[in-house]
Structure formats: C-alpha cells, structure tokens
Coordinates of C-alpha atoms in Angstrom, one line a residue:
Chain R
M1 CA -25.8 2.6 -14.3
M2 CA -24.7 4.1 -17.7
A3 CA -22.6 2.0 -20.0
Q4 CA -19.2 3.6 -20.2
T5 CA -18.9 3.1 -24.0
Q6 CA -21.6 2.2 -26.3
K7 CA -21.8 -1.6 -26.3
H8 CA -23.8 -3.8 -28.6
I9 CA -26.0 -6.5 -27.1
L10 CA -28.1 -9.1 -28.9
L11 CA -31.4 -9.7 -26.9
V12 CA -33.2 -13.0 -27.7
D13 CA -36.6 -13.8 -26.3
D14 CA -39.8 -15.2 -27.8
N15 CA -42.0 -12.9 -25.6
P16 CA -42.4 -9.7 -27.7
L17 CA -43.5 -7.5 -24.8
Y18 CA -40.7 -8.6 -22.5
L19 CA -38.2 -8.2 -25.3
K20 CA -39.5 -4.7 -26.0
M21 CA -39.2 -3.7 -22.4
L22 CA -35.8 -5.2 -22.0
N23 CA -34.7 -3.4 -25.2
Q24 CA -36.0 0.0 -23.9
A25 CA -34.2 -0.5 -20.5
F26 CA -30.9 -1.3 -22.2
D27 CA -31.3 1.5 -24.7
K28 CA -31.9 3.9 -21.8
A29 CA -28.7 2.7 -20.1
G30 CA -26.7 3.6 -23.2
F31 CA -26.5 0.2 -25.0
T32 CA -27.2 -0.4 -28.6
C33 CA -29.3 -3.5 -29.0
Q34 CA -30.6 -5.8 -31.7
T35 CA -33.5 -8.1 -30.8
A36 CA -34.5 -11.5 -32.0
L37 CA -37.8 -13.3 -31.3
S38 CA -36.2 -16.8 -31.7
A39 CA -32.9 -18.4 -31.6
Q40 CA -33.0 -18.9 -35.3
E41 CA -33.6 -15.1 -35.8
G42 CA -30.6 -14.5 -33.5
I43 CA -28.4 -16.8 -35.6
D44 CA -29.5 -15.0 -38.7
K45 CA -28.6 -11.6 -37.2
L46 CA -25.2 -12.9 -36.0
A47 CA -24.3 -13.6 -39.7
T48 CA -23.8 -9.9 -40.2
Y49 CA -23.5 -8.5 -36.6
T50 CA -21.0 -9.2 -33.8
P51 CA -22.4 -8.0 -30.5
D52 CA -20.3 -7.5 -27.3
A53 CA -22.7 -9.9 -25.4
I54 CA -25.7 -12.1 -26.0
L55 CA -28.6 -12.2 -23.5
S56 CA -31.0 -15.1 -24.3
D57 CA -34.1 -16.6 -22.9
Y58 CA -34.0 -20.3 -22.0
E59 CA -37.6 -21.3 -22.8
M60 CA -38.2 -20.7 -26.4
P61 CA -40.1 -22.9 -29.0
D62 CA -38.1 -24.8 -31.8
M63 CA -34.6 -24.1 -30.4
N64 CA -34.3 -23.3 -26.7
G65 CA -31.6 -21.2 -25.1
V66 CA -29.4 -24.2 -24.3
E67 CA -29.6 -25.5 -27.9
F68 CA -28.9 -21.9 -29.1
R69 CA -25.8 -21.8 -26.9
Q70 CA -24.7 -25.3 -28.1
Y71 CA -25.0 -24.1 -31.7
L72 CA -22.9 -21.0 -31.0
M73 CA -20.3 -23.0 -29.3
Q74 CA -19.7 -24.8 -32.7
Q75 CA -19.2 -21.4 -34.4
P76 CA -15.6 -20.1 -34.1
A77 CA -16.8 -16.5 -34.8
H78 CA -19.4 -16.6 -32.0
R79 CA -18.2 -19.0 -29.3
D80 CA -16.3 -16.4 -27.4
I81 CA -19.1 -13.7 -27.3
P82 CA -20.1 -13.6 -23.6
F83 CA -23.5 -15.3 -23.2
I84 CA -26.0 -14.9 -20.4
F85 CA -29.1 -17.0 -19.9
L86 CA -32.4 -15.5 -18.9
T87 CA -34.4 -18.2 -17.0
G88 CA -37.9 -18.2 -15.8
N89 CA -37.2 -20.0 -12.5
N90 CA -34.5 -21.2 -10.2
D91 CA -33.9 -24.4 -12.0
T92 CA -30.5 -25.5 -10.7
N93 CA -30.1 -28.2 -13.3
L94 CA -30.6 -25.7 -16.1
M95 CA -28.1 -23.3 -14.5
S96 CA -25.6 -26.1 -14.2
T97 CA -26.1 -27.1 -17.9
G98 CA -25.8 -23.5 -18.9
L99 CA -22.6 -23.0 -17.0
D100 CA -21.2 -26.2 -18.5
L101 CA -21.7 -24.5 -21.9
Q102 CA -19.5 -21.7 -20.8
A103 CA -22.3 -19.3 -20.4
V104 CA -20.8 -16.7 -18.2
D105 CA -23.9 -16.1 -16.1
Y106 CA -27.7 -16.6 -15.7
V107 CA -30.4 -14.2 -14.6
I108 CA -33.8 -15.0 -13.2
K109 CA -36.3 -13.2 -15.5
D110 CA -38.2 -11.4 -12.7
T111 CA -34.9 -9.7 -11.7
P112 CA -35.4 -5.9 -12.0
F113 CA -34.0 -4.6 -15.3
K114 CA -31.5 -2.3 -13.6
V115 CA -30.0 -5.3 -11.8
I116 CA -29.8 -7.2 -15.2
I117 CA -28.1 -4.2 -16.7
A118 CA -25.7 -3.8 -13.8
K119 CA -24.8 -7.6 -14.1
L120 CA -24.1 -7.1 -17.8
N121 CA -22.0 -4.0 -17.2
N122 CA -19.9 -5.9 -14.6
L123 CA -19.5 -8.8 -17.0
L124 CA -18.3 -6.6 -19.9
H125 CA -15.9 -4.7 -17.6
T126 CA -14.4 -8.1 -16.4
V127 CA -14.1 -9.3 -20.0
Q128 CA -12.3 -6.1 -21.0
K129 CA -10.0 -6.2 -18.0
Q130 CA -9.0 -9.9 -18.8
R131 CA -8.3 -8.9 -22.4
E132 CA -6.1 -6.0 -21.3
L133 CA -4.2 -8.3 -18.9
S134 CA -3.6 -10.9 -21.7
E135 CA -2.4 -8.2 -24.1
M136 CA -0.1 -6.7 -21.5
E137 CA 1.4 -10.2 -20.9
I138 CA 2.1 -10.6 -24.6
K139 CA 3.5 -7.1 -24.9
R140 CA 5.8 -7.8 -21.9
A141 CA 7.0 -11.1 -23.5
A142 CA 7.7 -9.4 -26.8
A143 CA 9.6 -6.6 -25.0
A144 CA 11.6 -9.2 -23.0
L145 CA 12.6 -11.0 -26.2
N146 CA 13.4 -7.7 -27.9
I147 CA 11.3 -8.4 -30.9
K148 CA 9.9 -5.4 -32.8
A149 CA 7.9 -5.2 -36.0
V150 CA 8.7 -1.4 -36.2
P151 CA 12.1 0.1 -35.4
D152 CA 12.6 3.0 -32.9
K153 CA 14.2 5.3 -35.4
A154 CA 15.1 5.7 -39.1
P155 CA 18.8 5.7 -40.2
Q156 CA 20.6 9.0 -40.9
L157 CA 21.9 9.2 -44.4
T158 CA 24.0 12.0 -45.8
N159 CA 22.0 12.9 -48.9
I160 CA 18.6 11.3 -48.2
G161 CA 16.2 12.0 -45.4
I162 CA 14.0 9.2 -44.0
H163 CA 11.1 9.8 -41.6
F164 CA 8.3 7.4 -40.6
W165 CA 5.2 7.2 -38.5
H166 CA 3.4 4.1 -37.3
K167 CA 0.3 3.6 -35.2
S168 CA -1.3 0.3 -34.2
Y169 CA -5.0 -0.1 -34.5
Q170 CA -6.6 0.1 -31.0
D171 CA -3.1 0.1 -29.6
I172 CA -2.8 -3.6 -30.3
P173 CA 0.2 -4.6 -32.4
G174 CA -1.0 -5.7 -35.9
G175 CA 0.2 -6.7 -39.3
D176 CA 2.2 -3.6 -40.4
F177 CA 6.0 -4.0 -40.2
I178 CA 8.8 -1.6 -41.0
D179 CA 12.6 -2.2 -41.2
F180 CA 15.7 -0.4 -42.4
I181 CA 18.6 -2.6 -43.4
E182 CA 22.1 -1.3 -44.1
T183 CA 24.4 -3.6 -46.0
D184 CA 28.2 -2.9 -46.2
N185 CA 28.2 -2.2 -49.9
N186 CA 26.6 1.2 -49.5
Y187 CA 23.0 0.1 -49.7
T188 CA 20.2 1.0 -47.3
F189 CA 17.0 -1.0 -47.8
I190 CA 13.7 0.4 -46.7
L191 CA 10.8 -2.0 -46.3
L192 CA 7.2 -1.6 -45.3
G193 CA 4.9 -4.6 -45.2
D194 CA 1.4 -5.3 -44.2
I195 CA 0.3 -8.9 -43.3
M196 CA -3.3 -9.4 -44.4
G197 CA -5.1 -9.6 -41.1
K198 CA -5.4 -7.6 -38.0
R199 CA -4.1 -7.4 -34.4
W200 CA -2.3 -10.4 -32.8
N201 CA -3.1 -12.9 -35.5
A202 CA -1.2 -10.7 -38.0
W203 CA 1.4 -9.4 -35.6
F204 CA 2.7 -12.9 -34.9
F205 CA 3.5 -13.5 -38.6
T206 CA 5.3 -10.1 -39.0
F207 CA 8.4 -11.7 -37.4
T208 CA 8.5 -14.7 -39.7
F209 CA 8.1 -12.4 -42.8
L210 CA 10.7 -9.9 -41.5
S211 CA 13.2 -12.8 -40.8
Y212 CA 12.8 -14.1 -44.4
I213 CA 13.1 -10.7 -45.9
R214 CA 16.2 -9.7 -43.9
A215 CA 17.8 -13.1 -44.7
A216 CA 17.0 -12.8 -48.4
I217 CA 18.4 -9.3 -48.7
R218 CA 21.7 -10.2 -46.9
F219 CA 22.2 -13.5 -48.7
S220 CA 21.5 -11.9 -52.0
I221 CA 23.9 -9.0 -51.5
L222 CA 26.6 -11.3 -50.2
S223 CA 26.2 -13.4 -53.4
G224 CA 26.4 -10.3 -55.6
E225 CA 22.7 -10.1 -56.4
H226 CA 21.5 -6.5 -56.2
S227 CA 18.2 -6.6 -58.0
I228 CA 15.3 -5.9 -55.6
A229 CA 12.9 -7.6 -58.0
V230 CA 15.0 -10.8 -57.8
I231 CA 15.2 -10.4 -54.0
L232 CA 11.4 -10.1 -53.8
Q233 CA 10.9 -13.2 -55.9
K234 CA 13.3 -15.1 -53.6
V235 CA 11.3 -14.0 -50.5
N236 CA 8.1 -14.9 -52.2
L237 CA 9.3 -18.4 -53.2
I238 CA 10.4 -19.1 -49.6
I239 CA 7.1 -17.9 -48.2
C240 CA 5.1 -20.0 -50.8
Q241 CA 7.0 -23.1 -49.8
D242 CA 6.6 -22.6 -46.0
D243 CA 3.7 -24.7 -44.8
M244 CA 3.5 -22.7 -41.6
L245 CA 2.6 -19.6 -43.7
R246 CA -0.2 -21.3 -45.7
D247 CA -2.9 -18.7 -46.4
V248 CA -0.8 -15.9 -44.8
L249 CA -0.3 -13.1 -47.3
S250 CA 1.6 -9.9 -47.1
S251 CA 2.1 -6.8 -49.1
L252 CA 5.6 -5.3 -49.3
S253 CA 7.2 -2.1 -50.6
L254 CA 10.9 -2.5 -50.9
V255 CA 13.2 0.4 -51.7
R256 CA 17.0 0.2 -52.1
I257 CA 19.0 3.4 -51.7
N258 CA 22.6 3.8 -52.7
R259 CA 24.0 5.8 -49.8
Q260 CA 26.8 7.3 -51.9
T261 CA 24.9 8.3 -55.1
G262 CA 21.4 8.7 -53.6
Q263 CA 20.2 6.4 -56.5
L264 CA 16.9 4.8 -55.5
F265 CA 15.1 1.7 -56.8
Y266 CA 11.6 0.4 -55.8
S267 CA 9.8 -2.9 -56.2
G268 CA 6.4 -3.8 -54.7
A269 CA 4.4 -6.9 -53.8
G270 CA 0.7 -6.3 -53.7
D271 CA 1.3 -2.9 -52.1
I272 CA -0.8 0.2 -52.7
P273 CA 1.0 2.5 -55.1
L274 CA 3.6 4.9 -53.7
L275 CA 3.2 8.6 -54.1
H276 CA 6.0 10.8 -55.5
Y277 CA 5.7 14.5 -54.9
N278 CA 7.4 16.5 -57.6
Y279 CA 8.3 19.7 -55.8
A280 CA 9.1 21.8 -58.9
A281 CA 5.8 20.9 -60.6
A282 CA 3.9 20.8 -57.3
Q283 CA 2.4 17.5 -58.5
L284 CA 1.8 14.2 -56.7
N285 CA 2.3 11.2 -59.0
Q286 CA 1.4 7.5 -58.4
V287 CA 4.3 5.0 -58.6
S288 CA 2.9 1.5 -59.3
S289 CA 4.6 -1.8 -59.5
S290 CA 3.4 -5.0 -61.0
G291 CA 4.2 -7.5 -58.2
L292 CA 1.7 -9.7 -56.5
L293 CA 1.2 -10.2 -52.8
L294 CA 3.9 -12.3 -51.1
G295 CA 2.7 -15.9 -50.6
L296 CA 0.1 -15.7 -53.4
F297 CA 1.7 -17.6 -56.3
A298 CA 5.2 -19.0 -56.8
D299 CA 5.7 -16.5 -59.7
G300 CA 5.0 -13.1 -58.2
S301 CA 5.7 -11.0 -61.4
Y302 CA 8.0 -8.6 -59.6
D303 CA 9.5 -5.7 -61.5
E304 CA 11.7 -2.8 -60.3
Q305 CA 12.1 0.8 -61.3
E306 CA 14.4 3.7 -60.6
I307 CA 12.8 6.7 -58.9
T308 CA 14.7 9.9 -59.4
L309 CA 14.2 12.4 -56.6
A310 CA 15.0 16.0 -57.3
P311 CA 15.9 18.2 -54.3
H312 CA 12.8 18.8 -52.1
D313 CA 10.9 16.0 -53.9
R314 CA 9.4 13.4 -51.5
L315 CA 8.5 9.8 -51.9
F316 CA 5.7 8.3 -49.7
I317 CA 5.3 4.6 -48.9
F318 CA 2.2 3.8 -46.8
T319 CA -0.2 1.0 -45.8
D320 CA -4.0 0.9 -46.3
G321 CA -4.6 2.1 -42.8
M322 CA -3.8 5.6 -44.1
T323 CA -6.4 5.3 -46.9
D324 CA -9.2 3.5 -45.0
F325 CA -11.5 5.3 -42.6
A326 CA -14.7 4.9 -40.7
T327 CA -17.8 7.0 -41.4
E328 CA -21.2 7.1 -39.8
K329 CA -22.4 4.9 -42.7
G330 CA -19.6 2.3 -42.3
S331 CA -15.9 1.9 -43.3
K332 CA -14.5 3.1 -46.6
S333 CA -11.4 2.7 -48.6
D334 CA -10.4 5.8 -50.7
Y335 CA -6.8 6.0 -52.0
N336 CA -7.6 9.1 -54.2
R337 CA -9.0 11.0 -51.2
F338 CA -5.8 10.4 -49.3
A339 CA -3.6 11.4 -52.3
L340 CA -5.6 14.6 -52.7
H341 CA -5.4 15.4 -49.0
L342 CA -1.6 14.8 -49.1
Q343 CA -1.1 17.0 -52.1
Q344 CA -3.0 19.8 -50.4
Q345 CA -0.8 19.5 -47.4
L346 CA 2.4 19.5 -49.4
T347 CA 1.7 22.8 -51.1
H348 CA 2.7 24.4 -47.7
N349 CA 6.0 22.4 -47.8
P350 CA 5.6 21.3 -44.2
D351 CA 8.3 19.3 -42.3
F352 CA 7.4 15.7 -41.6
E353 CA 6.2 16.3 -38.1
T354 CA 3.7 18.9 -39.2
L355 CA 2.6 16.8 -42.2
K356 CA 2.1 13.8 -40.0
Q357 CA -0.1 15.8 -37.6
N358 CA -2.3 16.9 -40.5
L359 CA -2.4 13.4 -42.1
I360 CA -3.2 11.3 -39.1
P361 CA -6.8 10.1 -39.2
Q362 CA -9.0 11.1 -36.3
P363 CA -8.9 8.3 -33.6
D364 CA -12.6 7.5 -34.2
A365 CA -12.0 7.1 -37.9
L366 CA -9.1 4.6 -37.6
V367 CA -9.9 1.1 -38.9
D368 CA -6.5 -0.5 -39.3
D369 CA -2.8 -0.1 -38.4
C370 CA -1.4 3.1 -40.0
S371 CA 2.2 3.4 -41.4
I372 CA 3.8 6.0 -43.6
I373 CA 7.4 6.5 -44.6
Q374 CA 8.7 9.7 -46.2
I375 CA 11.9 9.7 -48.2
H376 CA 13.3 13.0 -49.5
K377 CA 16.5 14.2 -51.1
Y378 CA 18.4 17.0 -49.3
P379 CA 19.2 20.0 -51.4
Q380 CA 22.7 19.8 -52.9
Chain V
M1 CA -23.1 -15.0 -45.0
I2 CA -23.0 -16.9 -48.3
S3 CA -26.4 -17.7 -49.9
I4 CA -26.5 -20.2 -52.8
I5 CA -28.7 -18.7 -55.5
N6 CA -28.3 -21.2 -58.3
E7 CA -26.2 -24.1 -59.5
D8 CA -25.3 -25.1 -63.0
K9 CA -21.8 -25.1 -64.5
Y10 CA -21.0 -22.7 -61.7
L11 CA -22.2 -22.3 -58.1
W12 CA -23.8 -18.8 -58.0
A13 CA -23.9 -17.2 -54.6
D14 CA -24.6 -13.9 -52.9
V15 CA -22.2 -12.6 -50.2
N16 CA -24.6 -11.2 -47.5
L17 CA -22.3 -8.8 -45.8
T18 CA -22.0 -5.0 -45.9
E19 CA -18.7 -4.7 -44.0
A20 CA -16.5 -7.6 -44.9
N21 CA -13.8 -7.5 -42.2
L22 CA -11.8 -9.3 -39.5
S23 CA -15.0 -10.3 -37.6
N24 CA -16.3 -12.4 -40.5
A25 CA -13.2 -13.2 -42.5
N26 CA -12.3 -16.6 -40.9
E27 CA -15.9 -17.9 -41.1
F28 CA -16.2 -16.7 -44.7
K29 CA -13.0 -18.5 -45.7
A30 CA -14.2 -21.8 -44.0
L31 CA -17.6 -21.6 -45.8
L32 CA -15.9 -20.9 -49.2
I33 CA -13.5 -23.8 -48.9
D34 CA -16.3 -26.1 -47.7
L35 CA -18.4 -25.1 -50.7
L36 CA -15.6 -25.8 -53.1
N37 CA -14.9 -29.2 -51.5
Q38 CA -18.6 -30.1 -51.5
K39 CA -19.7 -28.8 -54.9
Q40 CA -16.5 -29.4 -56.9
K41 CA -17.1 -26.5 -59.2
S42 CA -16.1 -22.8 -59.7
I43 CA -18.0 -20.2 -57.6
V44 CA -19.4 -16.9 -58.8
L45 CA -19.7 -14.6 -55.8
N46 CA -22.1 -11.7 -56.1
M47 CA -20.5 -8.9 -54.0
T48 CA -23.2 -6.2 -54.6
Q49 CA -24.1 -5.9 -50.9
V50 CA -20.5 -5.5 -49.8
T51 CA -19.6 -1.8 -49.2
Y52 CA -16.2 -2.3 -47.5
I53 CA -13.5 -5.0 -47.5
D54 CA -10.6 -4.9 -45.2
S55 CA -7.3 -6.7 -45.7
S56 CA -8.3 -9.6 -43.4
F57 CA -11.3 -10.3 -45.7
L58 CA -9.2 -9.9 -48.9
G59 CA -6.9 -12.5 -47.4
A60 CA -9.8 -14.8 -46.9
L61 CA -11.0 -14.3 -50.5
V62 CA -7.5 -15.0 -51.8
A63 CA -7.1 -18.1 -49.6
G64 CA -10.4 -19.3 -51.2
L65 CA -9.0 -18.6 -54.6
K66 CA -5.8 -20.5 -53.9
H67 CA -7.8 -23.4 -52.7
A68 CA -10.0 -23.2 -55.9
I69 CA -7.0 -23.1 -58.2
S70 CA -5.4 -26.1 -56.5
M71 CA -8.6 -28.0 -57.4
Q72 CA -8.5 -26.4 -60.9
F73 CA -11.6 -24.3 -60.2
D74 CA -12.1 -20.6 -60.0
I75 CA -13.6 -17.9 -57.8
I76 CA -15.3 -15.2 -59.9
L77 CA -16.3 -11.8 -58.4
V78 CA -19.3 -9.9 -59.8
G79 CA -21.0 -6.6 -58.8
L80 CA -18.0 -5.1 -56.9
Q81 CA -18.7 -1.6 -55.6
P82 CA -16.4 1.0 -57.3
D83 CA -14.3 1.7 -54.2
I84 CA -13.7 -2.0 -53.7
H85 CA -12.9 -2.6 -57.4
D86 CA -10.4 0.3 -57.2
L87 CA -8.7 -1.2 -54.2
I88 CA -8.5 -4.6 -55.8
K89 CA -6.9 -3.0 -58.9
L90 CA -4.5 -0.9 -56.8
I91 CA -3.0 -4.1 -55.2
R92 CA -3.1 -6.0 -58.5
L93 CA -5.6 -8.6 -57.4
D94 CA -7.5 -7.9 -60.6
K95 CA -4.7 -10.0 -62.2
V96 CA -5.7 -13.1 -60.2
F97 CA -9.5 -12.9 -59.9
K98 CA -11.9 -12.9 -62.8
I99 CA -14.0 -9.8 -62.2
Y100 CA -17.3 -8.9 -64.0
N101 CA -19.9 -6.1 -63.6
D102 CA -22.8 -8.5 -63.4
N103 CA -23.8 -12.2 -63.8
S104 CA -24.7 -11.9 -67.5
Q105 CA -21.0 -11.3 -68.3
V106 CA -19.8 -14.6 -66.8
Q107 CA -19.2 -17.1 -69.6

C-alpha cells in the first residue's frame, strides 16, 4: 500500500541488516525514514527531527525499547508521537507493558514488511482522523459562541477603501487577528495582530488580546484620549500585568482613520514594517515604528506617525506569513523579497482581488497564517 | 538542542537546530529556563546553525530573555544568519537582545 502523503518515520533497531531492509521497504512504500541503531541514537535524532511515527525494536542493548518509550513519555515534544514496538516474540507481558506506556501498537518482527507498513498506514490514518474530529469540535464550539479572530468583511468608508485577506496555516485557526472598530467620534481603528505561536495554542489567546485592545480603544476614546501610541501603551501594560498571559507575546499594527478628513495615524508593536505605495512616484516605502511586542516590557516605547495617502496610494499592513516561505532547502524569511514582488505587481495598478491572487504564496510554500490589509484613498 | 561548550563568566552554548520552529520552541524554552536557574549566569547562544526562526521560536527566545532579566542576567545571541538578523531588526528585537557577529565580540 502506498502512503497517501509522504510521512516521516523514525526506525530504531540494533540489527543493521534488519534496519536496512525495513528502511528499504518503507522507502518503497513512499515513506521518508530516518534510522537509528540504538535508542540513544534515536533520542539524538529527535532533537532536530519530528517524525509522524516511531517504530522501535524492544530488545536492544543499553536502553531497550520500553526504556526508550519511558524516556520519550517524559518529553513533552515527543510523548504524543505514535509509537509502535517491534518485538521478537509473542511475549504478552511485554505487550501489556508496552500498551501501558501508551504505545499504540506492537508488531511481531517476523511479520511480513507489507503487513507492518499496512499497520502503520492504518495507524497514521486513524491519528489524522481523530485530529480532524477534535479540530472540527473546536471549530463548532467557536462558531456556536460567535467568536472570531478575523471579521467577515471590512467597513465601507466614504473616502478610504479597506480590503483584507486572511488564510490560516493548514486551515487551522492560528495567531493572526484582525479587527475594525468604529467609534462614534468619526474614528475607524484598523488592527492586525499576530500572537507569537501557531495553530490552536496561539488562536486561543487572540480573543484575550482582542478583548483588551477593543476595551482600551473604547475606554480611551470615551475619556478623550485619542493618541494611538498611548492606547498601545495601555494595552501593553494590561497584558504585562496579566499573569494568564505570562510569556504570551503579540505584534500589533494599529491604524486610526478619521472618517471625515481621511487623516490616518499608525503605531506599531513589534510588527513588521508597513509598506506605503506612492502611486505618483511608483515607489514602495517602508513605514517603521519603534514599539516593542505587546507583553514584552512594561515600557513598550510606542510612537505614532501620520501617514499621508495621496489618491491611488496604498498602505499595506501584513503579518510574517506573507514574507516567510518554504523552499526545498527549508523555510526562509525574506521581507525584501516580498516588498519587491509587491512593487512589481503594483506597477500594473491591479484591484485588490487581482493583487491578492498574485501575492498569495503557493499552498506548498505556506509556513504560517497569512494576513494582509490594504488601505487606499479614493480619488477626490 | 542546546549544547554547553564552555563556562566562565558566561555559559557558552550552541543551538543545534537548523529550523527553529513550533515543533521545538517549547522544549527550547524549558531548557533555556532550566539552564538559567541551574547556572545562575548569563547565556551566550551561538545561533550559527539556525537557518530559519518562526514566531513561535522567537517567542520562546524572548520568554527566556524575560526570565533572564528577572534574575538580572542576559541572553546574548551570536552568529545569527543574515535573514534572521534582518527579521530581528525589523521587529525591533535588536533593542532587547545583545547581538554580536561572533564570540570574540562578547565582553
């Protein structure tokens, strides 16, 4: 049976010949394997390698398979990797010990390779299905509670156009969050944040951050405080003081638009610099702020600056998912490459939908949540 | 993941990762905090082998730094690859980490 997608397996056995044959059989079935001749070598490999499953011999010198499994159970990064024992005999005590250690299965060593591979394929399929079901449950719960880290649509303003695009990494909600907040004194606030982390771990905290930011903006405006640098500092202080958010950090780009005048101010917290496309000069300029990540230090050194958009100018706010990408040699982060690509696209003056299609990384190249917001001024 | 190379006024260590990402961030943070607690001194991390850092791992590094600062120690980064150094500067983390090209520059 061929593996449906290329899965990574760590094979551990002290018999070099058996290990080689096992490796060849898995390789032929479409798996990518790393091999280890001892449990210790397996542990060393796991320091830099996270396989989808581990297949390990029981009888090995120094550290046997059970001791290997016991060691991995102590390691948070490795305890949940599905583990299968290879045993030389039908030792029911060993099987019972192995299953007590949450090994998901055991295989007698003289089992034909194709049966071992079929067992492993079934196991990986079951694990994947269980993960999908768990994710579906969380998505249902979030939908039922009507909690969203990204709104459905951007607000419509008379003199400023706002468009955005967001894509979760591997379709699992992650750390990026977007919001548009309209206050009744003619301000619209645009915010784009990125909790440092990925997937569910980060997603869970987006709501806490969003709640604090929304509250800080509304309280500040109600009390006559309009400075977005001051608002960011208030948000930062609350987050630094919240023990529940210890070690949780987030970037934030905060823009305040005056809906009547179109005047626009920006303040950033550890965010990657914005890009301002000057249409008349056909130039893309970096807009940097001085603020540190939210939650880092009590004094976040926040500043604010006015950004003047001429008609047809565009301002882009985005997260690192747009600038990071996977290559055959590994992942890379390249802000300048993204800026150059964006500038090339903008010379054709595309609408946002077309621009988006040309900017979206290929699915195979995605390494993180991707979010981008475009703000542009309508011609007078 | 973290190999101790030497120990004097600082703890000198290599980070043995090429891709520093979500899969190793939590373990790295725990190791870094354990080292700070055990050794009670600032740590110089040689990052030469690391070719990519994602935001999860940056978060782990910063959490380590916050822990170090609370103990009045430091985390010093040396040998950052240019792409990673650029990213750290873009998000202003160069204001909070001491960063050097190589070990000889660490005072």
